[in-house]
mmCIF file with all atom_site columns, C-alpha atoms in Angstrom:
data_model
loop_
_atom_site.group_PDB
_atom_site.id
_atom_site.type_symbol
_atom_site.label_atom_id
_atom_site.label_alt_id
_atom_site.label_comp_id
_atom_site.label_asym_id
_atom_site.label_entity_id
_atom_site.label_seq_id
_atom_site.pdbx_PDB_ins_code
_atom_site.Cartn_x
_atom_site.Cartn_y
_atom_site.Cartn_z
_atom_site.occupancy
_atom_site.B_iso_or_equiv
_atom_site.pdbx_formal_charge
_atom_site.auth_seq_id
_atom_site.auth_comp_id
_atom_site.auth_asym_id
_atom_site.auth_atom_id
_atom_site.pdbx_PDB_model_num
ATOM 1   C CA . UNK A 1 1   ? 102.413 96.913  92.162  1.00 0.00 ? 1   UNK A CA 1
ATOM 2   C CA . UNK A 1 2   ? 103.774 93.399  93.222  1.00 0.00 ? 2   UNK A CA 1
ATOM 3   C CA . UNK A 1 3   ? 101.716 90.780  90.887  1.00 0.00 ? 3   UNK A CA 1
ATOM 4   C CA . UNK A 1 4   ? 101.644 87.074  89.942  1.00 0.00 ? 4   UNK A CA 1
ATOM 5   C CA . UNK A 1 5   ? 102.696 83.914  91.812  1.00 0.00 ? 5   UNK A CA 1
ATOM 6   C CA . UNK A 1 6   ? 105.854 81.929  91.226  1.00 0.00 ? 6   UNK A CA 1
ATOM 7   C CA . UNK A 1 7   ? 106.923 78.560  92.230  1.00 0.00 ? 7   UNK A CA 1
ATOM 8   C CA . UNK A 1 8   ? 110.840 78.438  93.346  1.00 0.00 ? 8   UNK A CA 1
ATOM 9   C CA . UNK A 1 9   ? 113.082 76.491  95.593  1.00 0.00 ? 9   UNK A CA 1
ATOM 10  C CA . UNK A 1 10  ? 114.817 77.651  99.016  1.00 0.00 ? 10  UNK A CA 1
ATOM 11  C CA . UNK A 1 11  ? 118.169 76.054  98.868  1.00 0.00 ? 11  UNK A CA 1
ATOM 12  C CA . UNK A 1 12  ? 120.521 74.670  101.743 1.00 0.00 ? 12  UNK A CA 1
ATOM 13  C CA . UNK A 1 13  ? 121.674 77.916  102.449 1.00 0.00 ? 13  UNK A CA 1
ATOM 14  C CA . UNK A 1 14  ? 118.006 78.838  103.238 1.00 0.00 ? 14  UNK A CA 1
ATOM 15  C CA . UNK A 1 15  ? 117.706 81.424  100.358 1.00 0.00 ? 15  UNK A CA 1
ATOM 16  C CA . UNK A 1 16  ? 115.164 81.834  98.503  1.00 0.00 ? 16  UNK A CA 1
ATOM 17  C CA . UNK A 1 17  ? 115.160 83.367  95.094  1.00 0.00 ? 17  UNK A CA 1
ATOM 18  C CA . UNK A 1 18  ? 112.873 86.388  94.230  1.00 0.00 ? 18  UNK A CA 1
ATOM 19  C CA . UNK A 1 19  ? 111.437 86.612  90.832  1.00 0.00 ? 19  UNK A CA 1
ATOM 20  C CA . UNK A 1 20  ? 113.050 88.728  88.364  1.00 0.00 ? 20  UNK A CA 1
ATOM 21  C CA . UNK A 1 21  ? 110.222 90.902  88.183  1.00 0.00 ? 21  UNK A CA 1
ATOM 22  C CA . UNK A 1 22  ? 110.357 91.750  92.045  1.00 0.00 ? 22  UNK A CA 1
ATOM 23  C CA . UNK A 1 23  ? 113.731 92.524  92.239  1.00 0.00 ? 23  UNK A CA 1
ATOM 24  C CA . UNK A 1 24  ? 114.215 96.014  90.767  1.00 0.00 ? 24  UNK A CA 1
ATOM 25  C CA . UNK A 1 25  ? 111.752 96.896  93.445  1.00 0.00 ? 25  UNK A CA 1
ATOM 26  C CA . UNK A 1 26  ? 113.500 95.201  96.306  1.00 0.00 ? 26  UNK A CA 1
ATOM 27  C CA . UNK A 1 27  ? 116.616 96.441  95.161  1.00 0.00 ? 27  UNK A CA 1
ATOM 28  C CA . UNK A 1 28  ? 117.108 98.871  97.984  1.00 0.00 ? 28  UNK A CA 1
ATOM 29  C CA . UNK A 1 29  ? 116.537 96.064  100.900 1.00 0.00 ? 29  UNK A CA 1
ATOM 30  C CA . UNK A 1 30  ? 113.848 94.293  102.291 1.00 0.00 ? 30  UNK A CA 1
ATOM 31  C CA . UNK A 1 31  ? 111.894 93.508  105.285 1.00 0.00 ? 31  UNK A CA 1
ATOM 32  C CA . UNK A 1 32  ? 110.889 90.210  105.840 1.00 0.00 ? 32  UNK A CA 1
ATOM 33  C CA . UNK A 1 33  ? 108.080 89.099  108.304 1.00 0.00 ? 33  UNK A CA 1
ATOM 34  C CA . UNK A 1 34  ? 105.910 86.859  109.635 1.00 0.00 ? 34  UNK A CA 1
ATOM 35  C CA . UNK A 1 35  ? 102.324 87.059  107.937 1.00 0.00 ? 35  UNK A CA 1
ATOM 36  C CA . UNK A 1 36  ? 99.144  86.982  109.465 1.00 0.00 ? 36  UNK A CA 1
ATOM 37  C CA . UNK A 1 37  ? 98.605  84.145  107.161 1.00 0.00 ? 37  UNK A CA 1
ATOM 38  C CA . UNK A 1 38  ? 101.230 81.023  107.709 1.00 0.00 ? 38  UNK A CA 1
ATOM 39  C CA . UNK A 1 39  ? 103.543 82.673  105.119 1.00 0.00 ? 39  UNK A CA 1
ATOM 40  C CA . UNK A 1 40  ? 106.387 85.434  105.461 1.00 0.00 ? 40  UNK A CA 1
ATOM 41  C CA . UNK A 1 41  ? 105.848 88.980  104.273 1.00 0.00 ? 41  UNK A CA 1
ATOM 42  C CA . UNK A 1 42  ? 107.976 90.319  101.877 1.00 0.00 ? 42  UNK A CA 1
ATOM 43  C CA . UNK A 1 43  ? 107.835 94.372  101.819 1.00 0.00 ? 43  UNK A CA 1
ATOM 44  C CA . UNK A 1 44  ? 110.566 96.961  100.157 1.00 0.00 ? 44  UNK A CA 1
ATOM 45  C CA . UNK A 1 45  ? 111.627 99.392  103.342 1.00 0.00 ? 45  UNK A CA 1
ATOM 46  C CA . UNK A 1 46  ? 109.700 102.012 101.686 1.00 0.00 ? 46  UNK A CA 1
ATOM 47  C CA . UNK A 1 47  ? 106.142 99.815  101.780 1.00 0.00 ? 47  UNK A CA 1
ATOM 48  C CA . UNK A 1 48  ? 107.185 98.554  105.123 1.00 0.00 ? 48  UNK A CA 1
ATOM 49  C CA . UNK A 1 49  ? 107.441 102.058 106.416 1.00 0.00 ? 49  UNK A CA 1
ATOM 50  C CA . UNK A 1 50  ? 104.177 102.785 104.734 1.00 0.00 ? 50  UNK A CA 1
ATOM 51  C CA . UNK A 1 51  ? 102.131 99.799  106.161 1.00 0.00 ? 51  UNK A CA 1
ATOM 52  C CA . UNK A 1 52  ? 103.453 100.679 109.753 1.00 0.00 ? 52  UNK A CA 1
ATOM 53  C CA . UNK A 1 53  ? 102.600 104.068 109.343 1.00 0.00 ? 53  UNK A CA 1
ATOM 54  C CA . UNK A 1 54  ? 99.294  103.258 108.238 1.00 0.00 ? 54  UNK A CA 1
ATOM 55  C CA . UNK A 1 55  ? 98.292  100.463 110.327 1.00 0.00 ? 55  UNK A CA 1
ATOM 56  C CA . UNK A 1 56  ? 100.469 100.263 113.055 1.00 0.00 ? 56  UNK A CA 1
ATOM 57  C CA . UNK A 1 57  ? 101.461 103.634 114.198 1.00 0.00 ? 57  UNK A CA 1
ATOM 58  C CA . UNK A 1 58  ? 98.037  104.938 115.195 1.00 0.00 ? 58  UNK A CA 1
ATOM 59  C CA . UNK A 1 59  ? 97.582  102.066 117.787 1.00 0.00 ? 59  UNK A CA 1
ATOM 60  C CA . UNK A 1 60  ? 97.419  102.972 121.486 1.00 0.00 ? 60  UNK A CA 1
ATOM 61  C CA . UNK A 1 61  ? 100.113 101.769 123.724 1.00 0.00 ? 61  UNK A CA 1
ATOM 62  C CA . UNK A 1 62  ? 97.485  101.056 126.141 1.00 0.00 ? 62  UNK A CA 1
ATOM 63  C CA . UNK A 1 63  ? 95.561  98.133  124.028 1.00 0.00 ? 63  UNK A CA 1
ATOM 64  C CA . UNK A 1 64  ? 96.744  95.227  124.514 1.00 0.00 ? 64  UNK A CA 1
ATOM 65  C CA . UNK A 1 65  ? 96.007  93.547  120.814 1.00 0.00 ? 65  UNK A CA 1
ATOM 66  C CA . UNK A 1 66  ? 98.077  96.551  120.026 1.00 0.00 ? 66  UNK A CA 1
ATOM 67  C CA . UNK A 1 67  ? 101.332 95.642  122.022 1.00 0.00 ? 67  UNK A CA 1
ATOM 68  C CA . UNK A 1 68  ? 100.484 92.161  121.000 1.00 0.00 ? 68  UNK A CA 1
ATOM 69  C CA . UNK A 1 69  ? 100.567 92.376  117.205 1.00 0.00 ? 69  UNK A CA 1
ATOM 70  C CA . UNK A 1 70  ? 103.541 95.200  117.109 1.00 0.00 ? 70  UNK A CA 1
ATOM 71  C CA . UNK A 1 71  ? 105.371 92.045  118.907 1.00 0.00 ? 71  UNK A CA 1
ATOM 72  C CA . UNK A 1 72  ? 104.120 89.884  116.640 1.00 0.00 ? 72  UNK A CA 1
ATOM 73  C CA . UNK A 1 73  ? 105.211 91.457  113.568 1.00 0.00 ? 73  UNK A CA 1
ATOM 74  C CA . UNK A 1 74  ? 108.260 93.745  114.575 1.00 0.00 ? 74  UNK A CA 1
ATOM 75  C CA . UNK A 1 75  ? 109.958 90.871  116.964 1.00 0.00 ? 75  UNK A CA 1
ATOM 76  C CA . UNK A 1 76  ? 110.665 88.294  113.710 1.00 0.00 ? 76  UNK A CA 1
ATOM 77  C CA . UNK A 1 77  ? 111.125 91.276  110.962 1.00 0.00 ? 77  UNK A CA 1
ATOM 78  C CA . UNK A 1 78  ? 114.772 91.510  109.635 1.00 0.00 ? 78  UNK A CA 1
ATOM 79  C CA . UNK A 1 79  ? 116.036 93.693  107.156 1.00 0.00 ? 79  UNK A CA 1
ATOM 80  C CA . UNK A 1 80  ? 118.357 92.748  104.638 1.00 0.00 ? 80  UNK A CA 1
ATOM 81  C CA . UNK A 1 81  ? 119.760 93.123  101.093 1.00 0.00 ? 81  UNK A CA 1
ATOM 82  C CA . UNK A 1 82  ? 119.258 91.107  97.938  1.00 0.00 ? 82  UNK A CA 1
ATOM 83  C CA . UNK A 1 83  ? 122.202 89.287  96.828  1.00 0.00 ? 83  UNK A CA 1
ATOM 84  C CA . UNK A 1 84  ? 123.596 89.698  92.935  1.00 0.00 ? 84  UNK A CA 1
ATOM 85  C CA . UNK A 1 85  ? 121.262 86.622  92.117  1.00 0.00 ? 85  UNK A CA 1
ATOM 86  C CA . UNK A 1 86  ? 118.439 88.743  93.767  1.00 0.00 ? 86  UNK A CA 1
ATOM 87  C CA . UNK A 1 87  ? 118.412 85.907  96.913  1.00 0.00 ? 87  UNK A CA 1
ATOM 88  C CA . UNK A 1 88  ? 117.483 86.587  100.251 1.00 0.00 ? 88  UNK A CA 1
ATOM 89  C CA . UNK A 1 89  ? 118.389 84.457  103.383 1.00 0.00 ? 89  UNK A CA 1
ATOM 90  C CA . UNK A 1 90  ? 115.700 83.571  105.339 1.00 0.00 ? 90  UNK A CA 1
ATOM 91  C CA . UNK A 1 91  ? 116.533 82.733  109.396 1.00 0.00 ? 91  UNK A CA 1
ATOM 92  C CA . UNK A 1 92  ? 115.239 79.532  110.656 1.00 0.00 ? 92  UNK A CA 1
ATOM 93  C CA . UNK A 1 93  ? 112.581 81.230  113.366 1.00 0.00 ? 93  UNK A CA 1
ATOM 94  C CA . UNK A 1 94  ? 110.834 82.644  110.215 1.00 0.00 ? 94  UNK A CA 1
ATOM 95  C CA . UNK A 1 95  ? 111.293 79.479  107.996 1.00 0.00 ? 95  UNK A CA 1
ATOM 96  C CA . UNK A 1 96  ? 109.508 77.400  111.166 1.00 0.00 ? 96  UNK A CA 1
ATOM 97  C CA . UNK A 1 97  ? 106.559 80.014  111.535 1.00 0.00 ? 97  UNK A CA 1
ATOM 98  C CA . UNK A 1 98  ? 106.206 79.352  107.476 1.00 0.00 ? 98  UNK A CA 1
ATOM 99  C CA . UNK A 1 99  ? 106.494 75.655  107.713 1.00 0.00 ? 99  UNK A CA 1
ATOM 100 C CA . UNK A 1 100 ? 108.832 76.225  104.833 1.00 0.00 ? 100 UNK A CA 1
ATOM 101 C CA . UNK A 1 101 ? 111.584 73.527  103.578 1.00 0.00 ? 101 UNK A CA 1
ATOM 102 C CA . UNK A 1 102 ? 112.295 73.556  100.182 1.00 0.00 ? 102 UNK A CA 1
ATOM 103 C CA . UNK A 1 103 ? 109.269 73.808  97.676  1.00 0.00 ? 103 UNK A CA 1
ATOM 104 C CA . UNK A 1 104 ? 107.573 77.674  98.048  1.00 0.00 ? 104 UNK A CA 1
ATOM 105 C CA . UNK A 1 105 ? 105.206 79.668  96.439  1.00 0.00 ? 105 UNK A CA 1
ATOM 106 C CA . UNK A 1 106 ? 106.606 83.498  96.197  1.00 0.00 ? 106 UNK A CA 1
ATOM 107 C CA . UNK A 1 107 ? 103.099 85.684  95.335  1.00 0.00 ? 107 UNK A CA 1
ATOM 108 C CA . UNK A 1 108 ? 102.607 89.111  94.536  1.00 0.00 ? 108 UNK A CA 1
ATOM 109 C CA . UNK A 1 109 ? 99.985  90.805  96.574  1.00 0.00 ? 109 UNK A CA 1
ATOM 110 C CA . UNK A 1 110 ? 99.720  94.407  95.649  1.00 0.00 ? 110 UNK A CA 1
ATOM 111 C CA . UNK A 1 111 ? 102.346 96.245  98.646  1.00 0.00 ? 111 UNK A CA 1
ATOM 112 C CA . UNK A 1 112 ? 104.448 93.139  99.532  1.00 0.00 ? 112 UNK A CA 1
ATOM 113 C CA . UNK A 1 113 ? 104.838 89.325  98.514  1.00 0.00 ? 113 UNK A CA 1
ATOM 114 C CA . UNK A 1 114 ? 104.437 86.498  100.857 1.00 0.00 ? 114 UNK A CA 1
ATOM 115 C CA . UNK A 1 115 ? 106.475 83.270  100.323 1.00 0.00 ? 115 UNK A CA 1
ATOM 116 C CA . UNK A 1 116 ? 104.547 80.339  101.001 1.00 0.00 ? 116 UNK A CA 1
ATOM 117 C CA . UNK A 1 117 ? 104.856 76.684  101.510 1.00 0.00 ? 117 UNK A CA 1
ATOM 118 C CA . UNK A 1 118 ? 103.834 75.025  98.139  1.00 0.00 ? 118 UNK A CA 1
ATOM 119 C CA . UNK A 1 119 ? 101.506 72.508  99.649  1.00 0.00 ? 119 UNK A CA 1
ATOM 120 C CA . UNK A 1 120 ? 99.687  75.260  101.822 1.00 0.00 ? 120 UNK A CA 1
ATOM 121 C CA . UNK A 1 121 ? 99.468  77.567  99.302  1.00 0.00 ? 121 UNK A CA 1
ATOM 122 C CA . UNK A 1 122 ? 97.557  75.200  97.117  1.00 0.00 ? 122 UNK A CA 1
ATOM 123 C CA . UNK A 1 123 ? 95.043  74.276  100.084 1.00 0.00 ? 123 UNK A CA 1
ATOM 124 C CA . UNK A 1 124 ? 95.006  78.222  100.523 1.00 0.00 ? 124 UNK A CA 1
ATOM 125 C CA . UNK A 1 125 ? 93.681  78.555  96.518  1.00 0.00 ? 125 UNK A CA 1
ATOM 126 C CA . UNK A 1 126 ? 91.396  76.111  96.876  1.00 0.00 ? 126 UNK A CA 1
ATOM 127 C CA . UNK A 1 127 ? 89.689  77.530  99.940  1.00 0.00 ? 127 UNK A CA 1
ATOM 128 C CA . UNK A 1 128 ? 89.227  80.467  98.133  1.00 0.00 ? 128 UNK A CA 1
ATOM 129 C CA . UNK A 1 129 ? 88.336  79.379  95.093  1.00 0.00 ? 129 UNK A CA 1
ATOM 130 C CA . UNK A 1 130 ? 85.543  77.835  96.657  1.00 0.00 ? 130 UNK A CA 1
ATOM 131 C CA . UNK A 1 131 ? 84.701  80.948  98.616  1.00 0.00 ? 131 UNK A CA 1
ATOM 132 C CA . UNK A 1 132 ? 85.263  83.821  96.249  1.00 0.00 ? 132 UNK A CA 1
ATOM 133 C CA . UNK A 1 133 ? 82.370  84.977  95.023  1.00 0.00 ? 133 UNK A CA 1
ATOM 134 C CA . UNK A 1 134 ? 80.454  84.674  98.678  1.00 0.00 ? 134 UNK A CA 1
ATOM 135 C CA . UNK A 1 135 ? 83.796  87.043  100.060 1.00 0.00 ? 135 UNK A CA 1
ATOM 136 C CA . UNK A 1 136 ? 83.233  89.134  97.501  1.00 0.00 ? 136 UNK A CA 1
ATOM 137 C CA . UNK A 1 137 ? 79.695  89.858  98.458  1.00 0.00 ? 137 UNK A CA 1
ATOM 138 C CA . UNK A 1 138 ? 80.175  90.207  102.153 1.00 0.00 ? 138 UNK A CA 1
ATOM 139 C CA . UNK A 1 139 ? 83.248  93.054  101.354 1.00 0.00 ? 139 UNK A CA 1
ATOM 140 C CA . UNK A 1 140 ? 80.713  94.560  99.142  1.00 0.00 ? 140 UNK A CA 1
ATOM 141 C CA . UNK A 1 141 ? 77.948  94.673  101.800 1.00 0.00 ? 141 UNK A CA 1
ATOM 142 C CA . UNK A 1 142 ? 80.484  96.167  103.829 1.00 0.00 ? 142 UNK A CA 1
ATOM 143 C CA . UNK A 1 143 ? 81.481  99.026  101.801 1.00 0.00 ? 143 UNK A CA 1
ATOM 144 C CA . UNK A 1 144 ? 77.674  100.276 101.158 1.00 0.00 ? 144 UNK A CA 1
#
């Protein structure tokens, strides 16, 4: 399980370092994504294979949200290896979607982690803090 949130720096190669206790797990490639959120997805090949599987495969060809968000997410992914330093290079299409430049957020979020802008990230925490127990509730409702 991917846990925690880590403040790091993309340098002017436009890599971005993943935290030492992420990169056994990403040792055997990654796939990087847009997320549904303003950030990029992070997911090892195994979880990415997983998380299509589960959410993506099932999906008629004939719905159109389908075909959109199999665009959305497959048409930016890349695949690629950690380097010795456990850096990955992020292309500039994916660094725009992110609004990313040089101050990030890298967060662990259970299956994958999402690197975030450090600014947006912070506005992201505070919208939740401020809506966390009322989410909670409504997810609750939900699952009775």
């Amino acid at each position: 399980m991917l846990l925690g949130e880590y403040e790091h720096t993309i340098d002017d190669k436009n890599r971005v370092t993943l935290p030492s206790r992420f990169r056994q797990d990403f040792a055997g490639g990654v796939v990087v994504t847009r997320g549904i959120d303003p950030c990029l997805a992070v997911y090892t090949r195994t979880d990415w294979d997983e998380f299509v599987s589960a959410r993506l495969a099932g999906l008629s060809p004939f719905s159109r949200e389908a075909r959109q968000m199999r665009r959305y997410l497959f048409s930016a992914a890349i695949e690629t290896e950690p380097d010795r330093q456990g850096r990955v290079t992020l292309p500039a299409p994916l660094m725009k979607y992110g609004n990313l430049e040089r101050d990030v957020v890298v967060a662990g979020v259970q299956d994958h982690v999402e690197i975030w802008d450090r600014d947006t990230w912070r506005a992201q925490l505070e919208d939740v803090e401020g809506s966390a127990e009322l989410v909670a509730e409504r997810l609750a409702a939900k699952q009775s």
